Structure formats: C-alpha cells, structure tokens
PDB file of C-alpha atoms and ligand atoms in Angstrom:
ATOM      1  CA  MET P   1      59.737 110.689  -6.734  1.00  0.00           C
ATOM      2  CA  VAL P   2      60.812 113.388  -4.396  1.00  0.00           C
ATOM      3  CA  CYS P   3      64.442 113.456  -3.517  1.00  0.00           C
ATOM      4  CA  ARG P   4      65.500 112.720   0.044  1.00  0.00           C
ATOM      5  CA  TYR P   5      66.643 116.277   0.666  1.00  0.00           C
ATOM      6  CA  CYS P   6      63.494 117.792  -0.583  1.00  0.00           C
ATOM      7  CA  GLN P   7      61.485 115.349   1.509  1.00  0.00           C
ATOM      8  CA  ARG P   8      63.278 116.629   4.571  1.00  0.00           C
ATOM      9  CA  ILE P   9      62.466 120.164   3.687  1.00  0.00           C
ATOM     10  CA  ILE P  10      58.841 119.411   3.090  1.00  0.00           C
ATOM     11  CA  ILE P  11      58.524 117.507   6.349  1.00  0.00           C
ATOM     12  CA  SER P  12      60.333 120.336   8.240  1.00  0.00           C
ATOM     13  CA  LEU P  13      58.023 122.947   6.819  1.00  0.00           C
ATOM     14  CA  LEU P  14      54.852 121.002   7.465  1.00  0.00           C
ATOM     15  CA  PRO P  15      54.277 122.138  11.091  1.00  0.00           C
ATOM     16  CA  LEU P  16      54.255 125.768   9.972  1.00  0.00           C
ATOM     17  CA  VAL P  17      51.265 124.917   7.725  1.00  0.00           C
ATOM     18  CA  VAL P  18      49.522 122.639  10.113  1.00  0.00           C
ATOM     19  CA  SER P  19      50.068 124.214  13.534  1.00  0.00           C
ATOM     20  CA  PRO P  20      47.920 127.389  12.879  1.00  0.00           C
ATOM     21  CA  LEU P  21      44.997 125.087  11.876  1.00  0.00           C
ATOM     22  CA  ALA P  22      45.463 122.747  14.876  1.00  0.00           C
ATOM     23  CA  ALA P  23      45.760 125.886  17.151  1.00  0.00           C
ATOM     24  CA  ALA P  24      42.433 127.005  15.965  1.00  0.00           C
ATOM     25  CA  GLU P  25      40.669 123.574  16.475  1.00  0.00           C
ATOM     26  CA  GLY P  26      42.292 121.327  19.040  1.00  0.00           C
ATOM     27  CA  PHE P  27      44.507 121.118  21.971  1.00  0.00           C
ATOM     28  CA  VAL P  28      47.639 123.132  21.950  1.00  0.00           C
ATOM     29  CA  PRO P  29      50.267 122.043  24.505  1.00  0.00           C
ATOM     30  CA  TRP P  30      51.272 124.604  27.023  1.00  0.00           C
ATOM     31  CA  GLN P  31      54.037 125.151  29.575  1.00  0.00           C
ATOM     32  CA  ALA P  32      53.236 126.397  33.049  1.00  0.00           C
ATOM     33  CA  VAL P  33      55.783 128.544  34.735  1.00  0.00           C
ATOM     34  CA  GLY P  34      55.052 128.682  38.568  1.00  0.00           C
ATOM     35  CA  ASP P  35      51.247 129.444  38.794  1.00  0.00           C
ATOM     36  CA  SER P  36      50.984 131.005  35.238  1.00  0.00           C
ATOM     37  CA  ILE P  37      50.998 130.105  31.516  1.00  0.00           C
ATOM     38  CA  PRO P  38      52.918 133.225  30.383  1.00  0.00           C
ATOM     39  CA  GLN P  39      52.680 132.628  26.621  1.00  0.00           C
ATOM     40  CA  PRO P  40      49.319 132.861  24.764  1.00  0.00           C
ATOM     41  CA  LEU P  41      48.435 129.406  23.438  1.00  0.00           C
ATOM     42  CA  GLY P  42      49.542 129.001  19.832  1.00  0.00           C
ATOM     43  CA  GLY P  43      50.720 132.554  19.789  1.00  0.00           C
ATOM     44  CA  LEU P  44      46.984 133.435  19.352  1.00  0.00           C
ATOM     45  CA  THR P  45      45.388 136.805  20.160  1.00  0.00           C
ATOM     46  CA  GLY P  46      42.179 136.804  22.142  1.00  0.00           C
ATOM     47  CA  ASP P  47      39.064 138.895  21.468  1.00  0.00           C
ATOM     48  CA  ALA P  48      37.338 140.141  24.626  1.00  0.00           C
ATOM     49  CA  SER P  49      33.862 140.436  23.178  1.00  0.00           C
ATOM     50  CA  ARG P  50      33.896 136.841  21.941  1.00  0.00           C
ATOM     51  CA  GLY P  51      35.254 135.843  25.303  1.00  0.00           C
ATOM     52  CA  ARG P  52      32.386 137.419  27.072  1.00  0.00           C
ATOM     53  CA  GLU P  53      29.995 135.398  24.853  1.00  0.00           C
ATOM     54  CA  ILE P  54      31.892 132.143  25.538  1.00  0.00           C
ATOM     55  CA  ALA P  55      31.853 132.832  29.245  1.00  0.00           C
ATOM     56  CA  ARG P  56      28.066 133.472  29.232  1.00  0.00           C
ATOM     57  CA  ARG P  57      26.936 130.593  26.955  1.00  0.00           C
ATOM     58  CA  LYS P  58      25.936 127.402  28.732  1.00  0.00           C
ATOM     59  CA  ASP P  59      27.089 125.270  25.657  1.00  0.00           C
ATOM     60  CA  LEU P  60      30.639 126.860  25.865  1.00  0.00           C
ATOM     61  CA  GLY P  61      32.324 128.180  29.041  1.00  0.00           C
ATOM     62  CA  ASN P  62      29.224 128.301  31.254  1.00  0.00           C
ATOM     63  CA  CYS P  63      31.335 130.230  33.727  1.00  0.00           C
ATOM     64  CA  LEU P  64      28.229 131.703  35.289  1.00  0.00           C
ATOM     65  CA  ALA P  65      27.221 128.260  36.590  1.00  0.00           C
ATOM     66  CA  CYS P  66      29.815 128.893  39.281  1.00  0.00           C
ATOM     67  CA  HIS P  67      31.049 132.497  39.069  1.00  0.00           C
ATOM     68  CA  ARG P  68      29.586 136.077  39.250  1.00  0.00           C
ATOM     69  CA  LEU P  69      30.483 138.140  36.095  1.00  0.00           C
ATOM     70  CA  PRO P  70      29.459 141.719  35.019  1.00  0.00           C
ATOM     71  CA  ILE P  71      26.914 140.259  32.524  1.00  0.00           C
ATOM     72  CA  PRO P  72      23.714 141.796  33.654  1.00  0.00           C
ATOM     73  CA  GLU P  73      21.592 140.161  30.965  1.00  0.00           C
ATOM     74  CA  ALA P  74      22.431 136.723  32.289  1.00  0.00           C
ATOM     75  CA  GLY P  75      19.877 135.275  34.744  1.00  0.00           C
ATOM     76  CA  PHE P  76      21.608 132.936  37.132  1.00  0.00           C
ATOM     77  CA  GLN P  77      25.027 133.746  38.446  1.00  0.00           C
ATOM     78  CA  GLY P  78      26.688 130.914  40.605  1.00  0.00           C
ATOM     79  CA  THR P  79      28.528 131.259  43.891  1.00  0.00           C
ATOM     80  CA  VAL P  80      30.498 128.048  43.930  1.00  0.00           C
ATOM     81  CA  GLY P  81      33.615 129.783  42.740  1.00  0.00           C
ATOM     82  CA  PRO P  82      34.859 133.305  43.626  1.00  0.00           C
ATOM     83  CA  PRO P  83      33.169 136.350  41.900  1.00  0.00           C
ATOM     84  CA  LEU P  84      35.279 137.267  38.808  1.00  0.00           C
ATOM     85  CA  ASP P  85      34.552 141.104  38.779  1.00  0.00           C
ATOM     86  CA  GLY P  86      37.950 142.886  39.184  1.00  0.00           C
ATOM     87  CA  ILE P  87      39.862 139.531  38.545  1.00  0.00           C
ATOM     88  CA  ALA P  88      42.431 141.488  36.321  1.00  0.00           C
ATOM     89  CA  SER P  89      43.419 143.598  39.328  1.00  0.00           C
ATOM     90  CA  ARG P  90      44.336 140.466  41.197  1.00  0.00           C
ATOM     91  CA  LEU P  91      45.754 138.215  38.512  1.00  0.00           C
ATOM     92  CA  ASN P  92      47.765 138.853  35.269  1.00  0.00           C
ATOM     93  CA  ALA P  93      47.009 137.178  31.953  1.00  0.00           C
ATOM     94  CA  GLY P  94      49.352 134.281  32.457  1.00  0.00           C
ATOM     95  CA  GLN P  95      47.824 133.508  35.947  1.00  0.00           C
ATOM     96  CA  ILE P  96      44.283 133.681  34.556  1.00  0.00           C
ATOM     97  CA  ARG P  97      45.236 131.435  31.600  1.00  0.00           C
ATOM     98  CA  LEU P  98      46.560 128.656  33.790  1.00  0.00           C
ATOM     99  CA  ARG P  99      43.451 128.850  36.090  1.00  0.00           C
ATOM    100  CA  VAL P 100      41.014 128.540  33.103  1.00  0.00           C
ATOM    101  CA  ALA P 101      43.154 125.953  31.263  1.00  0.00           C
ATOM    102  CA  ASP P 102      43.601 123.653  34.246  1.00  0.00           C
ATOM    103  CA  GLU P 103      42.736 124.872  37.771  1.00  0.00           C
ATOM    104  CA  SER P 104      43.624 121.409  39.196  1.00  0.00           C
ATOM    105  CA  ARG P 105      47.310 122.206  38.531  1.00  0.00           C
ATOM    106  CA  ARG P 106      47.112 124.696  41.473  1.00  0.00           C
ATOM    107  CA  ILE P 107      44.207 123.119  43.403  1.00  0.00           C
ATOM    108  CA  PRO P 108      44.121 119.390  42.805  1.00  0.00           C
ATOM    109  CA  THR P 109      40.652 118.961  44.444  1.00  0.00           C
ATOM    110  CA  THR P 110      38.999 121.863  42.529  1.00  0.00           C
ATOM    111  CA  VAL P 111      35.611 121.447  41.108  1.00  0.00           C
ATOM    112  CA  MET P 112      36.335 123.807  38.315  1.00  0.00           C
ATOM    113  CA  PRO P 113      36.620 121.718  35.121  1.00  0.00           C
ATOM    114  CA  PRO P 114      39.859 122.057  33.045  1.00  0.00           C
ATOM    115  CA  PHE P 115      38.949 123.990  29.960  1.00  0.00           C
ATOM    116  CA  HIS P 116      42.163 123.370  28.025  1.00  0.00           C
ATOM    117  CA  LYS P 117      43.968 120.226  29.145  1.00  0.00           C
ATOM    118  CA  ASP P 118      45.377 117.481  27.006  1.00  0.00           C
ATOM    119  CA  PRO P 119      42.423 115.420  26.099  1.00  0.00           C
ATOM    120  CA  THR P 120      44.335 112.164  26.097  1.00  0.00           C
ATOM    121  CA  THR P 121      45.058 112.561  29.825  1.00  0.00           C
ATOM    122  CA  LEU P 122      41.381 113.047  30.632  1.00  0.00           C
ATOM    123  CA  ASN P 123      39.129 110.250  31.839  1.00  0.00           C
ATOM    124  CA  GLN P 124      35.247 110.401  32.345  1.00  0.00           C
ATOM    125  CA  VAL P 125      34.745 112.689  29.319  1.00  0.00           C
ATOM    126  CA  ALA P 126      31.355 113.295  27.829  1.00  0.00           C
ATOM    127  CA  ASP P 127      31.107 112.042  24.241  1.00  0.00           C
ATOM    128  CA  ASP P 128      30.847 115.560  22.872  1.00  0.00           C
ATOM    129  CA  TYR P 129      34.188 116.409  24.314  1.00  0.00           C
ATOM    130  CA  TYR P 130      36.013 113.180  23.563  1.00  0.00           C
ATOM    131  CA  GLY P 131      39.410 113.807  22.128  1.00  0.00           C
ATOM    132  CA  LYS P 132      39.224 117.643  22.284  1.00  0.00           C
ATOM    133  CA  PRO P 133      39.496 120.283  24.932  1.00  0.00           C
ATOM    134  CA  VAL P 134      36.344 121.941  26.178  1.00  0.00           C
ATOM    135  CA  LEU P 135      37.551 125.301  24.806  1.00  0.00           C
ATOM    136  CA  ASN P 136      39.851 125.319  21.818  1.00  0.00           C
ATOM    137  CA  ALA P 137      43.012 127.524  21.989  1.00  0.00           C
ATOM    138  CA  GLN P 138      41.399 130.464  20.405  1.00  0.00           C
ATOM    139  CA  GLN P 139      38.341 130.283  22.630  1.00  0.00           C
ATOM    140  CA  LEU P 140      40.536 130.014  25.698  1.00  0.00           C
ATOM    141  CA  GLU P 141      42.547 133.129  24.588  1.00  0.00           C
ATOM    142  CA  ASP P 142      39.258 134.977  23.972  1.00  0.00           C
ATOM    143  CA  VAL P 143      38.118 134.162  27.615  1.00  0.00           C
ATOM    144  CA  VAL P 144      41.496 135.394  28.990  1.00  0.00           C
ATOM    145  CA  ALA P 145      41.123 138.616  26.973  1.00  0.00           C
ATOM    146  CA  TYR P 146      37.704 139.160  28.396  1.00  0.00           C
ATOM    147  CA  LEU P 147      38.674 138.450  32.009  1.00  0.00           C
ATOM    148  CA  MET P 148      41.689 140.961  31.487  1.00  0.00           C
ATOM    149  CA  THR P 149      39.048 143.747  30.833  1.00  0.00           C
ATOM    150  CA  LEU P 150      37.649 143.239  34.360  1.00  0.00           C
ATOM    151  CA  GLN P 151      39.811 145.533  36.157  1.00  0.00           C
TER     152      GLN P 151
HETATM  153  C1  LIG S 201      31.796 123.896  38.348  1.00  0.00           C
HETATM  154  C2  LIG S 201      32.133 125.239  38.834  1.00  0.00           C
HETATM  155  C3  LIG S 201      33.024 126.124  37.932  1.00  0.00           C
HETATM  156  C4  LIG S 201      32.926 126.378  36.631  1.00  0.00           C
HETATM  157  C5  LIG S 201      31.938 125.995  35.573  1.00  0.00           C
HETATM  158  C6  LIG S 201      33.974 127.424  36.351  1.00  0.00           C
HETATM  159  N1  LIG S 201      34.681 127.613  37.497  1.00  0.00           N
HETATM  160 FE1  LIG S 201      36.237 128.930  37.697  1.00  0.00          FE
HETATM  161  N2  LIG S 201      36.465 128.344  39.656  1.00  0.00           N
HETATM  162  C7  LIG S 201      35.646 127.431  40.348  1.00  0.00           C
HETATM  163  C8  LIG S 201      36.181 127.417  41.722  1.00  0.00           C
HETATM  164  C9  LIG S 201      35.487 126.500  42.798  1.00  0.00           C
HETATM  165  C10 LIG S 201      37.295 128.163  41.847  1.00  0.00           C
HETATM  166  C11 LIG S 201      38.111 128.469  43.026  1.00  0.00           C
HETATM  167  C12 LIG S 201      39.199 127.517  43.096  1.00  0.00           C
HETATM  168  C13 LIG S 201      38.993 126.302  44.015  1.00  0.00           C
HETATM  169  O1  LIG S 201      38.896 126.688  45.240  1.00  0.00           O
HETATM  170  O2  LIG S 201      38.707 125.185  43.605  1.00  0.00           O
HETATM  171  C14 LIG S 201      37.560 128.733  40.516  1.00  0.00           C
HETATM  172  C15 LIG S 201      38.512 129.667  40.203  1.00  0.00           C
HETATM  173  C16 LIG S 201      38.575 130.413  39.075  1.00  0.00           C
HETATM  174  C17 LIG S 201      39.596 131.432  38.784  1.00  0.00           C
HETATM  175  C18 LIG S 201      40.537 131.916  39.781  1.00  0.00           C
HETATM  176  C19 LIG S 201      39.974 132.984  40.607  1.00  0.00           C
HETATM  177  C20 LIG S 201      40.840 133.531  41.690  1.00  0.00           C
HETATM  178  O3  LIG S 201      40.401 134.491  42.342  1.00  0.00           O
HETATM  179  O4  LIG S 201      41.932 132.973  41.911  1.00  0.00           O
HETATM  180  C21 LIG S 201      39.294 131.896  37.584  1.00  0.00           C
HETATM  181  C22 LIG S 201      40.109 132.988  36.820  1.00  0.00           C
HETATM  182  C23 LIG S 201      38.242 131.089  37.077  1.00  0.00           C
HETATM  183  N3  LIG S 201      37.796 130.192  37.931  1.00  0.00           N
HETATM  184  C24 LIG S 201      37.593 131.406  35.770  1.00  0.00           C
HETATM  185  C25 LIG S 201      36.681 130.556  35.236  1.00  0.00           C
HETATM  186  C26 LIG S 201      36.159 130.843  33.881  1.00  0.00           C
HETATM  187  C27 LIG S 201      36.572 131.759  32.891  1.00  0.00           C
HETATM  188  C28 LIG S 201      35.214 129.843  33.709  1.00  0.00           C
HETATM  189  C29 LIG S 201      34.443 129.452  32.484  1.00  0.00           C
HETATM  190  C30 LIG S 201      35.216 129.337  31.213  1.00  0.00           C
HETATM  191  C31 LIG S 201      35.046 129.062  34.938  1.00  0.00           C
HETATM  192  N4  LIG S 201      35.870 129.648  35.893  1.00  0.00           N
HETATM  193  C32 LIG S 201      34.178 128.046  35.159  1.00  0.00           C
HETATM  194  C33 LIG S 201      34.524 126.798  39.856  1.00  0.00           C
HETATM  195  C34 LIG S 201      34.131 126.908  38.512  1.00  0.00           C
END
C-alpha cells in the first residue's frame, strides 16, 4: 500500500521517465509559432549525417522522390518540390522543422506528406504508419540538422 502523498509524487515524476522514451519512438506534440516550430521536438538534438541517410532512403524520408538534394550517389532526384540545396540560407531551423513536420499548415493543398503530425488526426494512413508519425521526433530532428548544413 503506497500512501496517497507518495502516489502523487510517483505520478508526477512518471512523465520524466516516460517522455524521453516516447520522444524517441512516437509522436511528440509541437507548437507552431507563425511559420515555424522554434523548439526542437522533445528537446532532442539532431544528427546531420543520420538526417542525410533518412532523407535519401526510400523507406524513410524519401525526400528525393520530390526534391533535389546534394546527394550525388542517389540516382533519381525529383522536381515536384523545390530543390533543397541552399535551403538553410533561405530558412531557419524552426521554419524547416514546421515544413517537414506538416507543410499543410502553411499550404493546405500541398502534396508534401506530413512527416510528424499527430497520427490520431490523420486519415488514409497506410498500415505500416498506423498510429505513428512517418518520422519519429529524433528522425525529424536529424533531417532538420541535415538541411541546416545546406547553406
Ligand atoms: C510527394 C512529394 C514530396 C516529398 C516526398 C517531400 N516533399 Fe518537401 N515539398 C514538396 C513540395 C511540392 C513543396 C513545396 C510546397 C508546396 O508548394 O506544396 C515542398 C516543400 C518543402 C520545403 C520548403 C521549401 C521551401 O523552399 O520553402 C522543405 C524544407 C521540404 N519540402 C523538405 C522535405 C524533406 C526534408 C522531405 C523528406 C523528409 C520532403 N520534403 C519530402 C513535396 C515533397
């Protein structure tokens, strides 16, 4: 039997234990300010070389389906979206974060998929993605870190 007071303490400390795990795996709620998400998701730090890999891989970001990126070893590079070389000289990290998390916030008719949107608000989701964002919070931060190297 745990006393009520102790129970309250345990419950109030629980998010400190659970949220870093949730941040690594699932959807982390974010707050847009204007056209940007100023704070890194879950307070995570991105890794640019992982982000490059995520952007390249067809089973992860698959950004090359629509965008040109300075990834010479990739075969096909799409032209549906704007080229992303030099993107960091046009946009800051917060602006890039919002565009990758959910470009439809800015452009409701965009064909760019939302990569980190609350999965409970999505319809028409492929089975593999059901209940989770396309990129988890760490992967999203990795992609932002990579795009920030493209001056
Ligand atoms: C199905 C096509 C498609 C895919 C896949 C896609 N995008 Fe996009 N993206 C677009 C389009 C189109 C736009 C331009 C916005 C518009 O007009 O809808 C855009 C805009 C952007 C912008 C803003 C560019 C600017 O100059 O304002 C960024 C940043 C971006 N995409 C990053 C990414 C990243 C990173 C990925 C992969 C994780 C990705 N996109 C995957 C189609 C795509």
